[in-house]
mmCIF file of C-alpha atoms and ligand atoms in Angstrom:
data_model
loop_
_atom_site.group_PDB
_atom_site.id
_atom_site.type_symbol
_atom_site.label_atom_id
_atom_site.label_comp_id
_atom_site.label_asym_id
_atom_site.label_seq_id
_atom_site.Cartn_x
_atom_site.Cartn_y
_atom_site.Cartn_z
ATOM 1 C CA MET F 1 83.940 146.272 126.956
ATOM 2 C CA GLN F 2 81.708 143.595 125.770
ATOM 3 C CA THR F 3 82.838 144.592 122.560
ATOM 4 C CA SER F 4 86.150 144.260 123.342
ATOM 5 C CA LEU F 5 86.198 141.371 124.650
ATOM 6 C CA PHE F 6 84.259 139.970 121.742
ATOM 7 C CA ILE F 7 86.759 140.943 119.002
ATOM 8 C CA GLY F 8 89.402 139.373 121.554
ATOM 9 C CA PHE F 9 87.704 136.298 121.679
ATOM 10 C CA LEU F 10 87.541 136.237 117.414
ATOM 11 C CA CYS F 11 90.704 137.305 117.286
ATOM 12 C CA ILE F 12 91.494 133.827 119.422
ATOM 13 C CA ALA F 13 89.306 131.952 117.093
ATOM 14 C CA ALA F 14 90.639 132.958 113.742
ATOM 15 C CA ALA F 15 94.300 132.080 115.035
ATOM 16 C CA ILE F 16 93.296 129.032 116.306
ATOM 17 C CA ALA F 17 91.455 128.610 112.959
ATOM 18 C CA SER F 18 94.284 128.888 110.538
ATOM 19 C CA ASP F 19 96.997 127.121 112.614
ATOM 20 C CA PRO F 20 98.507 124.953 109.775
ATOM 21 C CA VAL F 21 98.407 121.256 110.129
ATOM 22 C CA PRO F 22 100.936 119.569 112.368
ATOM 23 C CA VAL F 23 103.719 117.408 110.552
ATOM 24 C CA VAL F 24 105.126 114.159 111.846
ATOM 25 C CA ILE F 25 108.559 112.794 110.496
ATOM 26 C CA TRP F 26 110.046 109.603 110.578
ATOM 27 C CA HIS F 27 113.844 109.049 109.636
ATOM 28 C CA GLY F 28 115.334 106.323 107.616
ATOM 29 C CA MET F 29 117.882 103.574 108.461
ATOM 30 C CA GLY F 30 120.932 104.728 109.807
ATOM 31 C CA ASP F 31 119.573 108.206 110.990
ATOM 32 C CA SER F 32 117.596 109.721 113.741
ATOM 33 C CA CYS F 33 115.009 111.736 114.948
ATOM 34 C CA CYS F 34 117.459 114.902 115.126
ATOM 35 C CA ASN F 35 120.427 114.804 113.537
ATOM 36 C CA PRO F 36 120.948 118.456 112.568
ATOM 37 C CA GLU F 37 121.785 117.359 109.214
ATOM 38 C CA SER F 38 119.004 115.268 108.296
ATOM 39 C CA MET F 39 115.951 115.439 110.197
ATOM 40 C CA GLY F 40 117.159 118.549 112.140
ATOM 41 C CA TYR F 41 117.270 120.262 108.687
ATOM 42 C CA ILE F 42 114.016 118.953 107.333
ATOM 43 C CA LYS F 43 111.949 120.228 110.558
ATOM 44 C CA LYS F 44 113.910 123.502 110.550
ATOM 45 C CA LEU F 45 113.047 123.746 106.701
ATOM 46 C CA ILE F 46 109.265 123.006 107.197
ATOM 47 C CA GLU F 47 109.253 125.134 109.936
ATOM 48 C CA ASP F 48 110.725 127.939 108.058
ATOM 49 C CA ASN F 49 108.164 127.975 105.198
ATOM 50 C CA VAL F 50 104.950 126.959 107.266
ATOM 51 C CA PRO F 51 105.014 129.662 110.038
ATOM 52 C CA GLY F 52 103.760 128.429 113.570
ATOM 53 C CA VAL F 53 103.317 124.756 112.503
ATOM 54 C CA TYR F 54 104.137 122.177 114.915
ATOM 55 C CA VAL F 55 106.540 119.460 113.401
ATOM 56 C CA LEU F 56 107.246 116.277 115.502
ATOM 57 C CA SER F 57 110.166 113.860 114.486
ATOM 58 C CA LEU F 58 109.720 110.574 115.801
ATOM 59 C CA MET F 59 112.288 108.751 117.721
ATOM 60 C CA ILE F 60 112.154 105.131 118.727
ATOM 61 C CA GLY F 61 113.500 104.861 122.268
ATOM 62 C CA ASP F 62 114.690 106.863 124.888
ATOM 63 C CA SER F 63 117.378 108.323 122.934
ATOM 64 C CA THR F 64 119.057 109.137 119.870
ATOM 65 C CA SER F 65 121.253 105.927 119.920
ATOM 66 C CA ALA F 66 118.684 103.555 120.814
ATOM 67 C CA ASP F 67 116.675 105.406 117.840
ATOM 68 C CA VAL F 68 119.536 104.868 115.155
ATOM 69 C CA GLU F 69 119.686 101.090 116.727
ATOM 70 C CA HIS F 70 115.915 100.643 116.643
ATOM 71 C CA GLY F 71 116.245 101.562 112.565
ATOM 72 C CA PHE F 72 117.765 97.958 112.284
ATOM 73 C CA PHE F 73 116.989 95.892 115.346
ATOM 74 C CA MET F 74 113.362 95.880 116.670
ATOM 75 C CA ASN F 75 110.322 94.308 115.600
ATOM 76 C CA VAL F 76 108.831 97.193 113.289
ATOM 77 C CA ASN F 77 105.317 96.103 114.403
ATOM 78 C CA THR F 78 105.942 97.330 117.788
ATOM 79 C CA GLN F 79 107.408 100.676 116.544
ATOM 80 C CA VAL F 80 104.329 101.218 114.785
ATOM 81 C CA GLU F 81 102.210 100.444 117.918
ATOM 82 C CA GLU F 82 104.436 102.709 119.932
ATOM 83 C CA VAL F 83 104.696 105.620 117.334
ATOM 84 C CA CYS F 84 100.537 104.895 117.634
ATOM 85 C CA GLU F 85 100.416 105.357 121.299
ATOM 86 C CA THR F 86 103.106 108.727 120.997
ATOM 87 C CA LEU F 87 100.522 110.426 118.043
ATOM 88 C CA ARG F 88 97.010 109.523 120.441
ATOM 89 C CA LYS F 89 98.329 111.029 123.544
ATOM 90 C CA ASP F 90 99.561 114.117 121.722
ATOM 91 C CA ALA F 91 96.906 116.966 121.847
ATOM 92 C CA ARG F 92 98.526 118.964 119.513
ATOM 93 C CA LEU F 93 97.747 116.433 116.754
ATOM 94 C CA ALA F 94 93.868 115.566 117.826
ATOM 95 C CA SER F 95 92.755 117.272 114.619
ATOM 96 C CA GLY F 96 94.766 115.568 112.205
ATOM 97 C CA TYR F 97 98.410 115.754 111.055
ATOM 98 C CA ASN F 98 99.966 115.409 108.039
ATOM 99 C CA ALA F 99 103.067 112.803 107.858
ATOM 100 C CA VAL F 100 106.562 112.459 105.820
ATOM 101 C CA GLY F 101 108.490 109.301 105.633
ATOM 102 C CA PHE F 102 112.231 109.018 104.417
ATOM 103 C CA SER F 103 113.161 105.667 103.221
ATOM 104 C CA GLN F 104 111.503 102.718 105.211
ATOM 105 C CA GLY F 105 110.178 105.555 107.337
ATOM 106 C CA GLY F 106 107.914 105.714 104.314
ATOM 107 C CA GLN F 107 106.173 102.338 104.657
ATOM 108 C CA PHE F 108 106.013 102.745 108.431
ATOM 109 C CA LEU F 109 104.207 105.898 108.293
ATOM 110 C CA ARG F 110 101.859 104.079 105.867
ATOM 111 C CA ALA F 111 101.285 101.333 108.367
ATOM 112 C CA VAL F 112 100.346 103.970 110.933
ATOM 113 C CA ALA F 113 97.902 105.638 108.581
ATOM 114 C CA GLN F 114 96.726 101.896 107.425
ATOM 115 C CA ARG F 115 96.248 100.694 111.545
ATOM 116 C CA CYS F 116 95.861 103.665 113.718
ATOM 117 C CA PRO F 117 93.219 106.316 112.157
ATOM 118 C CA ASP F 118 93.040 108.394 115.299
ATOM 119 C CA PRO F 119 94.372 110.801 115.353
ATOM 120 C CA PRO F 120 93.724 111.334 111.657
ATOM 121 C CA MET F 121 96.313 111.405 108.792
ATOM 122 C CA ARG F 122 95.687 114.069 105.914
ATOM 123 C CA ASN F 123 98.274 113.822 103.587
ATOM 124 C CA LEU F 124 100.998 111.142 103.733
ATOM 125 C CA ILE F 125 104.241 111.842 101.996
ATOM 126 C CA SER F 126 106.886 108.727 101.105
ATOM 127 C CA VAL F 127 110.301 110.149 100.308
ATOM 128 C CA GLY F 128 112.218 106.915 98.949
ATOM 129 C CA GLY F 129 110.316 104.753 101.153
ATOM 130 C CA GLN F 130 110.318 100.506 99.821
ATOM 131 C CA HIS F 131 106.330 100.094 99.415
ATOM 132 C CA GLN F 132 106.959 96.891 97.845
ATOM 133 C CA GLY F 133 110.073 95.860 99.543
ATOM 134 C CA ILE F 134 113.401 95.129 98.864
ATOM 135 C CA PHE F 135 115.449 92.503 97.246
ATOM 136 C CA GLY F 136 118.621 93.103 97.991
ATOM 137 C CA PHE F 137 120.741 94.901 100.566
ATOM 138 C CA PRO F 138 123.047 97.891 99.712
ATOM 139 C CA ARG F 139 126.798 97.342 100.119
ATOM 140 C CA CYS F 140 127.870 98.375 103.893
ATOM 141 C CA PRO F 141 130.737 100.791 104.197
ATOM 142 C CA ALA F 142 133.685 99.023 105.924
ATOM 143 C CA ALA F 143 133.419 100.111 109.225
ATOM 144 C CA ASP F 144 129.852 99.727 109.870
ATOM 145 C CA TRP F 145 129.300 96.669 111.461
ATOM 146 C CA ILE F 146 125.265 97.163 112.276
ATOM 147 C CA CYS F 147 125.038 97.241 108.506
ATOM 148 C CA GLU F 148 127.397 94.420 107.900
ATOM 149 C CA ALA F 149 125.681 92.399 110.933
ATOM 150 C CA VAL F 150 121.868 93.149 109.191
ATOM 151 C CA ARG F 151 123.852 91.809 105.579
ATOM 152 C CA ARG F 152 124.854 88.383 107.101
ATOM 153 C CA MET F 153 121.563 87.650 108.851
ATOM 154 C CA LEU F 154 119.190 88.674 105.763
ATOM 155 C CA ASP F 155 121.846 86.151 103.549
ATOM 156 C CA TRP F 156 121.383 83.507 106.366
ATOM 157 C CA GLY F 157 117.498 83.443 106.242
ATOM 158 C CA ALA F 158 115.491 86.673 106.075
ATOM 159 C CA TYR F 159 112.326 84.863 106.753
ATOM 160 C CA VAL F 160 113.103 82.486 109.774
ATOM 161 C CA SER F 161 110.818 83.546 112.697
ATOM 162 C CA PHE F 162 113.594 84.812 114.604
ATOM 163 C CA VAL F 163 114.806 87.043 111.908
ATOM 164 C CA GLN F 164 111.476 88.136 110.778
ATOM 165 C CA SER F 165 110.742 89.338 114.339
ATOM 166 C CA SER F 166 114.273 91.279 114.762
ATOM 167 C CA ILE F 167 115.866 92.673 112.014
ATOM 168 C CA VAL F 168 113.809 95.644 110.619
ATOM 169 C CA GLN F 169 115.235 94.919 106.999
ATOM 170 C CA ALA F 170 113.831 91.470 107.018
ATOM 171 C CA GLU F 171 110.664 92.651 107.675
ATOM 172 C CA TYR F 172 110.081 94.274 104.344
ATOM 173 C CA TRP F 173 112.344 91.741 102.448
ATOM 174 C CA HIS F 174 110.533 90.578 99.180
ATOM 175 C CA ASP F 175 112.113 88.042 97.472
ATOM 176 C CA PRO F 176 110.110 87.527 94.119
ATOM 177 C CA LEU F 177 111.561 84.020 93.491
ATOM 178 C CA ASN F 178 109.900 82.694 96.785
ATOM 179 C CA GLU F 179 106.046 84.812 96.627
ATOM 180 C CA LYS F 180 104.464 82.140 99.134
ATOM 181 C CA GLU F 181 107.072 81.933 101.799
ATOM 182 C CA TYR F 182 107.143 85.955 101.554
ATOM 183 C CA ARG F 183 103.481 86.121 101.594
ATOM 184 C CA GLU F 184 103.265 83.740 104.441
ATOM 185 C CA LYS F 185 105.946 84.601 106.681
ATOM 186 C CA SER F 186 106.678 88.132 106.119
ATOM 187 C CA VAL F 187 105.361 89.933 109.080
ATOM 188 C CA PHE F 188 105.592 93.221 108.211
ATOM 189 C CA LEU F 189 105.082 94.063 104.919
ATOM 190 C CA ALA F 190 103.110 91.148 103.584
ATOM 191 C CA ASP F 191 100.501 92.242 106.013
ATOM 192 C CA ILE F 192 100.331 96.041 105.274
ATOM 193 C CA ASN F 193 99.969 94.843 101.435
ATOM 194 C CA ASN F 194 96.977 92.577 102.349
ATOM 195 C CA GLU F 195 99.248 89.629 101.032
ATOM 196 C CA LEU F 196 97.677 86.905 103.390
ATOM 197 C CA VAL F 197 94.771 87.561 105.289
ATOM 198 C CA TYR F 198 92.961 90.408 103.817
ATOM 199 C CA LYS F 199 92.117 93.232 106.174
ATOM 200 C CA ASP F 200 89.451 95.399 105.186
ATOM 201 C CA ALA F 201 89.970 98.044 107.644
ATOM 202 C CA TYR F 202 93.902 98.675 105.990
ATOM 203 C CA LYS F 203 91.983 99.850 103.255
ATOM 204 C CA GLN F 204 89.276 101.554 104.764
ATOM 205 C CA ASN F 205 91.797 103.443 106.579
ATOM 206 C CA LEU F 206 94.388 104.392 103.985
ATOM 207 C CA LEU F 207 91.496 105.612 101.784
ATOM 208 C CA LYS F 208 90.786 108.508 104.474
ATOM 209 C CA LEU F 209 93.792 109.918 103.401
ATOM 210 C CA ASN F 210 93.369 113.229 101.001
ATOM 211 C CA ASN F 211 96.493 112.924 99.503
ATOM 212 C CA PHE F 212 99.554 110.175 99.460
ATOM 213 C CA LEU F 213 102.203 111.217 97.548
ATOM 214 C CA LEU F 214 105.174 109.001 95.749
ATOM 215 C CA VAL F 215 108.754 110.192 95.955
ATOM 216 C CA MET F 216 110.785 107.819 93.789
ATOM 217 C CA PHE F 217 114.693 108.570 92.922
ATOM 218 C CA THR F 218 115.589 107.816 89.149
ATOM 219 C CA GLN F 219 119.527 107.078 90.358
ATOM 220 C CA ASP F 220 119.157 105.231 93.440
ATOM 221 C CA GLY F 221 121.679 103.059 94.316
ATOM 222 C CA MET F 222 120.340 101.985 97.993
ATOM 223 C CA VAL F 223 116.824 100.697 97.094
ATOM 224 C CA VAL F 224 116.475 97.698 94.934
ATOM 225 C CA PRO F 225 114.368 97.746 93.094
ATOM 226 C CA ARG F 226 113.862 101.479 92.909
ATOM 227 C CA GLU F 227 110.195 101.229 91.769
ATOM 228 C CA SER F 228 109.527 99.897 95.339
ATOM 229 C CA GLU F 229 108.905 103.429 95.585
ATOM 230 C CA TRP F 230 106.349 103.899 93.295
ATOM 231 C CA PHE F 231 104.892 100.544 94.227
ATOM 232 C CA GLY F 232 106.201 98.622 91.389
ATOM 233 C CA PHE F 233 108.462 95.118 91.933
ATOM 234 C CA TYR F 234 109.580 92.561 89.990
ATOM 235 C CA GLN F 235 107.712 89.872 88.326
ATOM 236 C CA GLU F 236 106.754 86.751 90.391
ATOM 237 C CA ASN F 237 109.161 84.276 89.622
ATOM 238 C CA ASN F 238 111.603 86.760 88.420
ATOM 239 C CA ASP F 239 113.896 89.084 89.404
ATOM 240 C CA LYS F 240 114.808 91.247 86.347
ATOM 241 C CA VAL F 241 111.414 91.935 84.867
ATOM 242 C CA LEU F 242 109.582 94.451 86.744
ATOM 243 C CA VAL F 243 106.171 95.308 86.785
ATOM 244 C CA ALA F 244 104.605 99.022 87.437
ATOM 245 C CA MET F 245 102.572 99.217 89.812
ATOM 246 C CA GLU F 246 99.388 99.656 87.609
ATOM 247 C CA ASN F 247 100.049 96.186 86.674
ATOM 248 C CA THR F 248 100.667 94.489 89.766
ATOM 249 C CA THR F 249 97.750 92.724 91.588
ATOM 250 C CA LEU F 250 98.091 94.769 94.694
ATOM 251 C CA TYR F 251 96.881 97.853 92.244
ATOM 252 C CA THR F 252 94.503 95.922 90.018
ATOM 253 C CA GLU F 253 92.496 94.120 93.035
ATOM 254 C CA ASP F 254 92.545 97.698 94.880
ATOM 255 C CA ARG F 255 93.475 95.540 97.730
ATOM 256 C CA ILE F 256 94.968 98.700 99.650
ATOM 257 C CA GLY F 257 93.078 101.161 98.100
ATOM 258 C CA LEU F 258 95.610 102.426 95.472
ATOM 259 C CA ARG F 259 93.678 102.015 92.769
ATOM 260 C CA THR F 260 90.631 104.313 94.554
ATOM 261 C CA LEU F 261 92.975 106.880 95.887
ATOM 262 C CA ASN F 262 94.107 107.086 92.084
ATOM 263 C CA GLN F 263 90.846 107.621 90.578
ATOM 264 C CA SER F 264 89.667 110.243 93.000
ATOM 265 C CA GLY F 265 93.149 112.251 91.984
ATOM 266 C CA ARG F 266 94.693 111.464 95.415
ATOM 267 C CA LEU F 267 97.498 109.579 94.251
ATOM 268 C CA HIS F 268 100.216 111.554 93.561
ATOM 269 C CA PHE F 269 103.941 110.643 92.075
ATOM 270 C CA LEU F 270 107.283 112.501 91.773
ATOM 271 C CA SER F 271 110.087 111.606 90.395
ATOM 272 C CA VAL F 272 113.513 113.244 91.484
ATOM 273 C CA ASP F 273 116.562 112.821 89.667
ATOM 274 C CA GLY F 274 119.079 111.833 91.697
ATOM 275 C CA ASP F 275 120.074 108.769 94.330
ATOM 276 C CA HIS F 276 118.525 108.062 97.664
ATOM 277 C CA LEU F 277 117.044 110.897 99.141
ATOM 278 C CA GLN F 278 118.726 113.605 97.194
ATOM 279 C CA ILE F 279 116.371 115.958 96.872
ATOM 280 C CA SER F 280 116.980 119.659 96.492
ATOM 281 C CA GLU F 281 116.094 122.020 98.893
ATOM 282 C CA ALA F 282 114.198 124.101 96.109
ATOM 283 C CA THR F 283 112.634 120.430 95.342
ATOM 284 C CA PHE F 284 111.480 119.923 98.509
ATOM 285 C CA ILE F 285 109.958 122.946 99.036
ATOM 286 C CA SER F 286 108.049 123.445 95.946
ATOM 287 C CA GLU F 287 107.070 119.737 95.387
ATOM 288 C CA ILE F 288 106.590 118.871 98.890
ATOM 289 C CA ILE F 289 106.037 121.848 101.386
ATOM 290 C CA ASN F 290 104.051 124.071 99.149
ATOM 291 C CA LYS F 291 101.871 121.604 97.809
ATOM 292 C CA PHE F 292 101.047 119.159 100.683
ATOM 293 C CA LEU F 293 102.079 120.700 103.959
ATOM 294 C CA LYS F 294 100.210 124.169 103.651
HETATM 295 C C1 NAG W 301 100.980 97.484 81.885
HETATM 296 O O1 NAG W 301 100.525 96.060 81.106
HETATM 297 C C2 NAG W 301 100.353 96.469 79.874
HETATM 298 C C3 NAG W 301 99.725 95.234 79.277
HETATM 299 O O2 NAG W 301 100.746 94.378 79.084
HETATM 300 C C4 NAG W 301 100.895 97.618 79.382
HETATM 301 O O3 NAG W 301 100.643 97.481 77.787
HETATM 302 C C5 NAG W 301 101.515 98.401 79.714
HETATM 303 O O4 NAG W 301 102.631 99.130 78.958
HETATM 304 C C6 NAG W 301 101.868 98.273 81.456
HETATM 305 N N1 NAG W 301 101.960 99.681 82.349
HETATM 306 C C7 NAG W 301 103.221 99.745 82.470
HETATM 307 C C8 NAG W 301 103.207 101.067 82.953
HETATM 308 O O5 NAG W 301 104.215 99.307 82.404
HETATM 309 C C1 NAG W 302 95.071 107.282 87.803
HETATM 310 O O1 NAG W 302 94.302 107.993 87.459
HETATM 311 C C2 NAG W 302 94.494 108.994 86.687
HETATM 312 C C3 NAG W 302 93.629 109.876 87.052
HETATM 313 O O2 NAG W 302 92.121 109.755 86.894
HETATM 314 C C4 NAG W 302 94.072 108.784 85.463
HETATM 315 O O3 NAG W 302 94.111 109.127 83.885
HETATM 316 C C5 NAG W 302 95.020 107.173 85.108
HETATM 317 O O4 NAG W 302 94.867 106.357 83.796
HETATM 318 C C6 NAG W 302 94.899 106.458 86.459
HETATM 319 N N1 NAG W 302 96.090 105.318 86.683
HETATM 320 C C7 NAG W 302 95.538 104.110 86.624
HETATM 321 C C8 NAG W 302 96.706 102.836 86.422
HETATM 322 O O5 NAG W 302 94.326 103.039 86.882
#
């Protein structure tokens, strides 16, 4: 009796110990947590390939339609705070989780890692995220009034405080011809990139990651410049010449810990030959799930 109880206990302990690390995913602009063709599909793909894994696809707001809207209109800082709160309250994440961000969800999850070290993020995967921001907004489909409205606001003044506090894409708008204004007025990107007020915690917290994978799409027709997906950006006062990550001051000054991460073999780069977020299932499984989520 005692022996079988003991063995039973061991089995439960082993099952708990071998539970896969949970995964948190954050969708991109125009998308929602639960679209069966996008995040719903990714959630299932991870579940199918990592037996027993708990996958949380983040919803910002109380409904999928609110979630889509918040991808355009809401202060990202508030969104990140809400997500931090959600993660803290979720007992299943208490001993850590891996994070996969799609497009703008990539830089938003990086902000979560930098601002909210508890519960601990283990691996961070950014799929087409814009870590040095964007300088250009894609053409809008004819009938998409939300996209058109955002585009007009950005044209009108991305650094106007009212636009900064309400338009998501303005919060990672990076004008290389006005670096000073960007550093002073960007409420989100300049902050997480430690451009104005240096916050050492942002660096120390990012350094807690085991791995940081950056996925860039070589034919990306949506993100301008696409090199932002690998922390590259335009040279200051120039909107044509590109500077690779290793030659940006963000990297050379190690302002957020990228150089340290690289030197310790924890910064990884994946280039995918395709348009924005066009990654095949086979590549997603072999390069992301098998290497970072198992
Ligand atoms: C970084 O700058 C150096 C010196 O200008 C240059 O030789 C090197 O090719 C640059 N690196 C990349 C990846 O562009
Ligand atoms: C990144 O780390 C690798 C491996 O340690 C090293 O070979 C490479 O030179 C580093 N890159 C930069 C830009 O520091």
